[in-house]
GROMACS .gro file of C-alpha atoms in nm:
model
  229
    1UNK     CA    1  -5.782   2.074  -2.606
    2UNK     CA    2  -6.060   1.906  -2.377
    3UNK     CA    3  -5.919   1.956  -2.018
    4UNK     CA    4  -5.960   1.623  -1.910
    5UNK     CA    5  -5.661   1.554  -2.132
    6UNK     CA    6  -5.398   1.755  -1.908
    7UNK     CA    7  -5.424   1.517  -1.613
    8UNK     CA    8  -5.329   1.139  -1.671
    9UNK     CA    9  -5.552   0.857  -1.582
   10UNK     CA   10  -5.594   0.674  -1.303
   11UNK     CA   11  -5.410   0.356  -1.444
   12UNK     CA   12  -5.140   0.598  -1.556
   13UNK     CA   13  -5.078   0.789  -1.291
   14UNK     CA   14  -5.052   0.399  -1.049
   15UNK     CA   15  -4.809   0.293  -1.356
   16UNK     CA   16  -4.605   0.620  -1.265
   17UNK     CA   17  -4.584   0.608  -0.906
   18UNK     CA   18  -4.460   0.212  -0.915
   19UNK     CA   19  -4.213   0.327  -1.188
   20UNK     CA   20  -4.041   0.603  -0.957
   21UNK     CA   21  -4.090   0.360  -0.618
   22UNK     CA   22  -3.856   0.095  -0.851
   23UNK     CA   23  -3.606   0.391  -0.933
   24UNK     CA   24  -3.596   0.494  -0.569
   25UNK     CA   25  -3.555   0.142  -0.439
   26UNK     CA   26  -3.253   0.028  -0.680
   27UNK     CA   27  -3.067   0.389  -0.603
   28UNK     CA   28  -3.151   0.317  -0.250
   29UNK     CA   29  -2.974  -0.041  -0.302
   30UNK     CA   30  -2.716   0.086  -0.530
   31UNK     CA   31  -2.611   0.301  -0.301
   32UNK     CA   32  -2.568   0.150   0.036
   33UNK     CA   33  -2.454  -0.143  -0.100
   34UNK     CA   34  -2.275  -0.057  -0.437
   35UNK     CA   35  -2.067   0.242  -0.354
   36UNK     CA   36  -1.726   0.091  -0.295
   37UNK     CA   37  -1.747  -0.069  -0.627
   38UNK     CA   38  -1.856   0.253  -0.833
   39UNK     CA   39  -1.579   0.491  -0.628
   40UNK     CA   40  -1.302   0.164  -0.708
   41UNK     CA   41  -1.429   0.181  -1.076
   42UNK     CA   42  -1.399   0.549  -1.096
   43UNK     CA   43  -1.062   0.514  -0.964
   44UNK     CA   44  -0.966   0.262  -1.195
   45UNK     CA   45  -1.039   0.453  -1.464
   46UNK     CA   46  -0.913   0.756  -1.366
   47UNK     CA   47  -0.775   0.984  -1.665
   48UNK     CA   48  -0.612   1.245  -1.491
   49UNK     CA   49  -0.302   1.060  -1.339
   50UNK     CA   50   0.043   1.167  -1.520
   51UNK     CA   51   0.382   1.005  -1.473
   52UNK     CA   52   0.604   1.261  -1.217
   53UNK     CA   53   0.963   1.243  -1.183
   54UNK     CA   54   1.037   1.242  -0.841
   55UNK     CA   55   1.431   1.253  -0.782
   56UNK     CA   56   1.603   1.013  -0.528
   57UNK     CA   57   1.693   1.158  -0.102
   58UNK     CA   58   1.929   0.966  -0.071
   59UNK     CA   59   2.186   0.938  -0.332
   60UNK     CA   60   2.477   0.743  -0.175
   61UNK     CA   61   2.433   0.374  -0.257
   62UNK     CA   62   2.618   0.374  -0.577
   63UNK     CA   63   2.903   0.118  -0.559
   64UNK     CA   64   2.800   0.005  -0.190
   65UNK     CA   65   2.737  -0.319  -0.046
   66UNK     CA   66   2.352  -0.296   0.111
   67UNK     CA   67   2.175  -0.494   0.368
   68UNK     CA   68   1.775  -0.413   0.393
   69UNK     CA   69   1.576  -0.526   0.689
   70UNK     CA   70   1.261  -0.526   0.764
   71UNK     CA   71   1.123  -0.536   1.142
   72UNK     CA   72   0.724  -0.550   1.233
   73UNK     CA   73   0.573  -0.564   1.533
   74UNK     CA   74   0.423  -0.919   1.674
   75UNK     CA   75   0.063  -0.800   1.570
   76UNK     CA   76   0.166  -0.805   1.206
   77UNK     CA   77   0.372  -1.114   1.236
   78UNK     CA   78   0.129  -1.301   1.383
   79UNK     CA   79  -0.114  -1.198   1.042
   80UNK     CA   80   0.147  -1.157   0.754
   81UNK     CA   81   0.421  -1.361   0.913
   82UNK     CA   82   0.618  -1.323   0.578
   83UNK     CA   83   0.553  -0.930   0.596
   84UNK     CA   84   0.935  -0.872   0.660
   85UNK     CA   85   1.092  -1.075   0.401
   86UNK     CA   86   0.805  -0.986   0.120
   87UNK     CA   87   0.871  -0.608   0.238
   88UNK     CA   88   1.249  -0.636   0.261
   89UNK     CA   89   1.229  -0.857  -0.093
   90UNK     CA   90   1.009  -0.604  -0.299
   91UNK     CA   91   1.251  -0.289  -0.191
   92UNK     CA   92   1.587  -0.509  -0.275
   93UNK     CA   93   1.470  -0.589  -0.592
   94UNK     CA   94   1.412  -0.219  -0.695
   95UNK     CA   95   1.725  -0.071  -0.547
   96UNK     CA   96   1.901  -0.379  -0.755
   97UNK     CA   97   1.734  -0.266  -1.089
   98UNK     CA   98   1.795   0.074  -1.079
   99UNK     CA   99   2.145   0.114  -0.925
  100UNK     CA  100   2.307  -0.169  -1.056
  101UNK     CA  101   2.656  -0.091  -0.937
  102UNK     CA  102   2.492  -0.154  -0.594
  103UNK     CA  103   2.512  -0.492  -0.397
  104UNK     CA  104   2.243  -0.597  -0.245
  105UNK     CA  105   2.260  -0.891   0.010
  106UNK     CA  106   1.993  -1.187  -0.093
  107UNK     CA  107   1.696  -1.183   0.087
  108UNK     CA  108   1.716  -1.518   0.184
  109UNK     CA  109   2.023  -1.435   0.345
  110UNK     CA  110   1.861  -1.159   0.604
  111UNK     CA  111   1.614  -1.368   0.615
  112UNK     CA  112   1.840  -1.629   0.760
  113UNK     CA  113   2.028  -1.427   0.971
  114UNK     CA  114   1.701  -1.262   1.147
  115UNK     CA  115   1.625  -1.579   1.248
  116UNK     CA  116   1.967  -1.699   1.373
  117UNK     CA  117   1.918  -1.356   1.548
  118UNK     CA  118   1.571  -1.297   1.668
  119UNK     CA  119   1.623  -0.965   1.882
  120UNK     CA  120   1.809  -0.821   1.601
  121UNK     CA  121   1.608  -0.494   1.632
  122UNK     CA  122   1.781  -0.411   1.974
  123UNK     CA  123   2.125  -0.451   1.849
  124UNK     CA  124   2.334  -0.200   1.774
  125UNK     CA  125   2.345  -0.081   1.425
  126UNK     CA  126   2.720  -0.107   1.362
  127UNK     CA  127   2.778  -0.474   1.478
  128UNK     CA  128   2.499  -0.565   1.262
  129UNK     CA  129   2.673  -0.382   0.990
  130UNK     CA  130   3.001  -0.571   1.092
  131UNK     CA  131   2.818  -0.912   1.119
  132UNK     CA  132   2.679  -0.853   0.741
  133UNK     CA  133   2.994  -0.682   0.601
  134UNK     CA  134   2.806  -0.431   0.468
  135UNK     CA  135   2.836  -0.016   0.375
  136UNK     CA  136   2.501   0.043   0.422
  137UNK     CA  137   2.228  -0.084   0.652
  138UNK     CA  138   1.882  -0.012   0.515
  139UNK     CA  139   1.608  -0.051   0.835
  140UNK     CA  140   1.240  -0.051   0.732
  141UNK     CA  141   1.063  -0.072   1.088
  142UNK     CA  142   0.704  -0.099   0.952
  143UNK     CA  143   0.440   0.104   1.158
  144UNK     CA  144   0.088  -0.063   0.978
  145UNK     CA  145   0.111  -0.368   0.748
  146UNK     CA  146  -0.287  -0.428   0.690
  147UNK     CA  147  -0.525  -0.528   0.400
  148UNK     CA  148  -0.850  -0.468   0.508
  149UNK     CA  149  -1.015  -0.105   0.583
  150UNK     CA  150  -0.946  -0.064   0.997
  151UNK     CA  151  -1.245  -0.227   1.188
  152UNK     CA  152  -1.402  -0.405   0.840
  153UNK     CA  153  -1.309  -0.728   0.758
  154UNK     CA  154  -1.533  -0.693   0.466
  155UNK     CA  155  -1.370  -0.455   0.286
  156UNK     CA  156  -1.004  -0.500   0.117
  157UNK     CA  157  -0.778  -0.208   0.228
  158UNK     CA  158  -0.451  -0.245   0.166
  159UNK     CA  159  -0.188  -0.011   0.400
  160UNK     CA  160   0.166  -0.048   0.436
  161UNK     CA  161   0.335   0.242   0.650
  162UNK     CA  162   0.672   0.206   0.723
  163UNK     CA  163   1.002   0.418   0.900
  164UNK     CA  164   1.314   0.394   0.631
  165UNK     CA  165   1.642   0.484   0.780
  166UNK     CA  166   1.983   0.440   0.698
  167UNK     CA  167   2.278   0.313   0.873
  168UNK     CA  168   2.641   0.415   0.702
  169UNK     CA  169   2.929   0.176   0.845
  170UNK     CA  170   3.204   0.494   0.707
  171UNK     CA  171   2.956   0.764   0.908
  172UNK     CA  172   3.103   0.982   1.194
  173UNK     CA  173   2.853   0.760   1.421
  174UNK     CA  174   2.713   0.377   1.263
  175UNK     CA  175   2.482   0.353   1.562
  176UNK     CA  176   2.296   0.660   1.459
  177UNK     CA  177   2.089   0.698   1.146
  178UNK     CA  178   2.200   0.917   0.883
  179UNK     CA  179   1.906   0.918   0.700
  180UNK     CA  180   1.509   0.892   0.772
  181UNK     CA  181   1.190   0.877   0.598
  182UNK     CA  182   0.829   0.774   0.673
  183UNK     CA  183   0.684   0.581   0.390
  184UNK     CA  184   0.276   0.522   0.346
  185UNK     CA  185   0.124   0.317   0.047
  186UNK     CA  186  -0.243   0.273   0.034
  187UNK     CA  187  -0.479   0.038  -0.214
  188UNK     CA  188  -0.704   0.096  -0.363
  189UNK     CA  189  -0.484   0.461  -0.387
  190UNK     CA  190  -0.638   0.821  -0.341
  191UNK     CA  191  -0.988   0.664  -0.259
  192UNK     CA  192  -1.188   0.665   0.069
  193UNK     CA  193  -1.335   0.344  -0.057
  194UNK     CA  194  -1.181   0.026  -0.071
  195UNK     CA  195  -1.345  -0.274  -0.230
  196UNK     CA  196  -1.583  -0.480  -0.076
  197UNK     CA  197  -1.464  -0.859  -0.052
  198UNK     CA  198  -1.604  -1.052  -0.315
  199UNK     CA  199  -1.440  -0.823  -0.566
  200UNK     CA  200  -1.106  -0.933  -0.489
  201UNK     CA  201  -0.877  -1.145  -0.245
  202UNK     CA  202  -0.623  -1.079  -0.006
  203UNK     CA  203  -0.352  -1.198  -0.222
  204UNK     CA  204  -0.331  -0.941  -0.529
  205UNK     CA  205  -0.478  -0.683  -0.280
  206UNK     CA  206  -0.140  -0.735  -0.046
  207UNK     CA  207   0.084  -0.773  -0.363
  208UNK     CA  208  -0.077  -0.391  -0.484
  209UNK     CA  209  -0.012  -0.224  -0.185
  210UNK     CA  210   0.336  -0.387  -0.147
  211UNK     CA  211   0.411  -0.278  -0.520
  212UNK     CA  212   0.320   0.052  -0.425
  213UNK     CA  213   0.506   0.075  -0.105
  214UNK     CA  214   0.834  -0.069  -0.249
  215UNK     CA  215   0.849   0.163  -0.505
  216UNK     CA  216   0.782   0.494  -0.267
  217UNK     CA  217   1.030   0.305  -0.060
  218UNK     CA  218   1.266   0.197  -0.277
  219UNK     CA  219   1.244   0.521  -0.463
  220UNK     CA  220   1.413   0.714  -0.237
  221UNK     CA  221   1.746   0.586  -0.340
  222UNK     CA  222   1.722   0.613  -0.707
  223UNK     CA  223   1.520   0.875  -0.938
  224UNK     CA  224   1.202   0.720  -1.035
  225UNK     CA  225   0.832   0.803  -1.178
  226UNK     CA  226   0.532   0.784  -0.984
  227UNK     CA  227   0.185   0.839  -1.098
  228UNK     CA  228  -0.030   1.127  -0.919
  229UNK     CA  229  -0.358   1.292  -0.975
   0.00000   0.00000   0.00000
């Protein structure tokens, strides 16, 4: 073989060189710019989640008239002013279709009544128990109600962290909680990405992470399945 024929000509070796400058410049582009997309498409598709039964904490609802509400700070009322009742709504709704010897006061009803009494939060647990004739007082005092990634308005995060405790009007003490749990929901869910804006909108990004949050919420008063990695 003539040696000349090892090494590429001229034209060649310029086609080459423009070829790999193209390939560097769309990874380049893909990759500052396309990353949230490919890590929420990889999540989307994820394979390796499996259904886990995870078994209520707090088992004594059954046959017991129950009041949930939901208390947020003026931040998040002043940007999801209907945070409390969609929040309070969402975890009703699944205590109501899993226990259903359980009563559940309507929504619209707390809803009603927080507004007749707008420093509920500072009263005491049993006369709000007395004033809703209820057995069981269900306070979700949410600590982060958010749907874009902290400090980027450009990118849909959706976070819901909230304090669950229970109130028992028959307890040695209604004014102090009985039970206690901190509840955290995140969308898009195990990912350190979240999606940038113009692949999706506030609304079914808020109604995701409030799914999610209502049923890790919800779910600790009834035996459930959640899906984890």
């Amino acid at each position: 073989m003539n040696k000349k024929e090892l090494v590429l000509r001229r034209h060649y070796r310029s086609l080459v060189k423009r070829v790999v400058l193209l390939f560097l410049l769309l990874w380049a582009v893909l990759w500052f710019n396309g990353c949230n997309i490919i890590a929420y498409g990889a999540q989307a598709f994820r394979t390796d989640q499996n259904p886990v039964d995870v078994a209520a904490e707090y088992t004594d609802l059954e046959g017991k008239r129950v009041a949930v509400l939901v208390a947020a700070d003026e931040y998040t009322l002043f940007r999801f002013p209907r945070s409390p009742f969609r929040t309070g709504e969402a975890v009703s709704r699944g205590i109501v279709e899993n226990l259903p010897e359980v009563s559940v006061s309507l929504p619209k009803e707390i809803a009603r009544y927080q507004r007749s009494n707008p420093y509920w939060i500072t009263t005491r647990p049993s006369r709000i128990i007395d004033e809703l004739g209820v057995d069981r007082l269900v306070i979700i005092d949410l600590n982060e109600y958010r749907t874009n990634e902290a400090g980027n308005i450009n990118v849909w995060k959706g976070v819901i962290d909230g304090t669950v405790s229970v109130y028992e009007a028959d307890g040695e003490d209604p004014d102090n909680r009985t039970f206690e749990r901190q509840v955290r929901a995140e969308f898009p869910r195990d990912s350190e990405f979240g999606l940038v804006r113009d692949r999706a909108d506030e609304e079914s990004v808020e109604a995701a992470v409030l799914e999610a949050f209502a049923l890790k919420a919800g779910g600790l008063f009834y035996d459930h399945q959640e899906d984890r990695p």
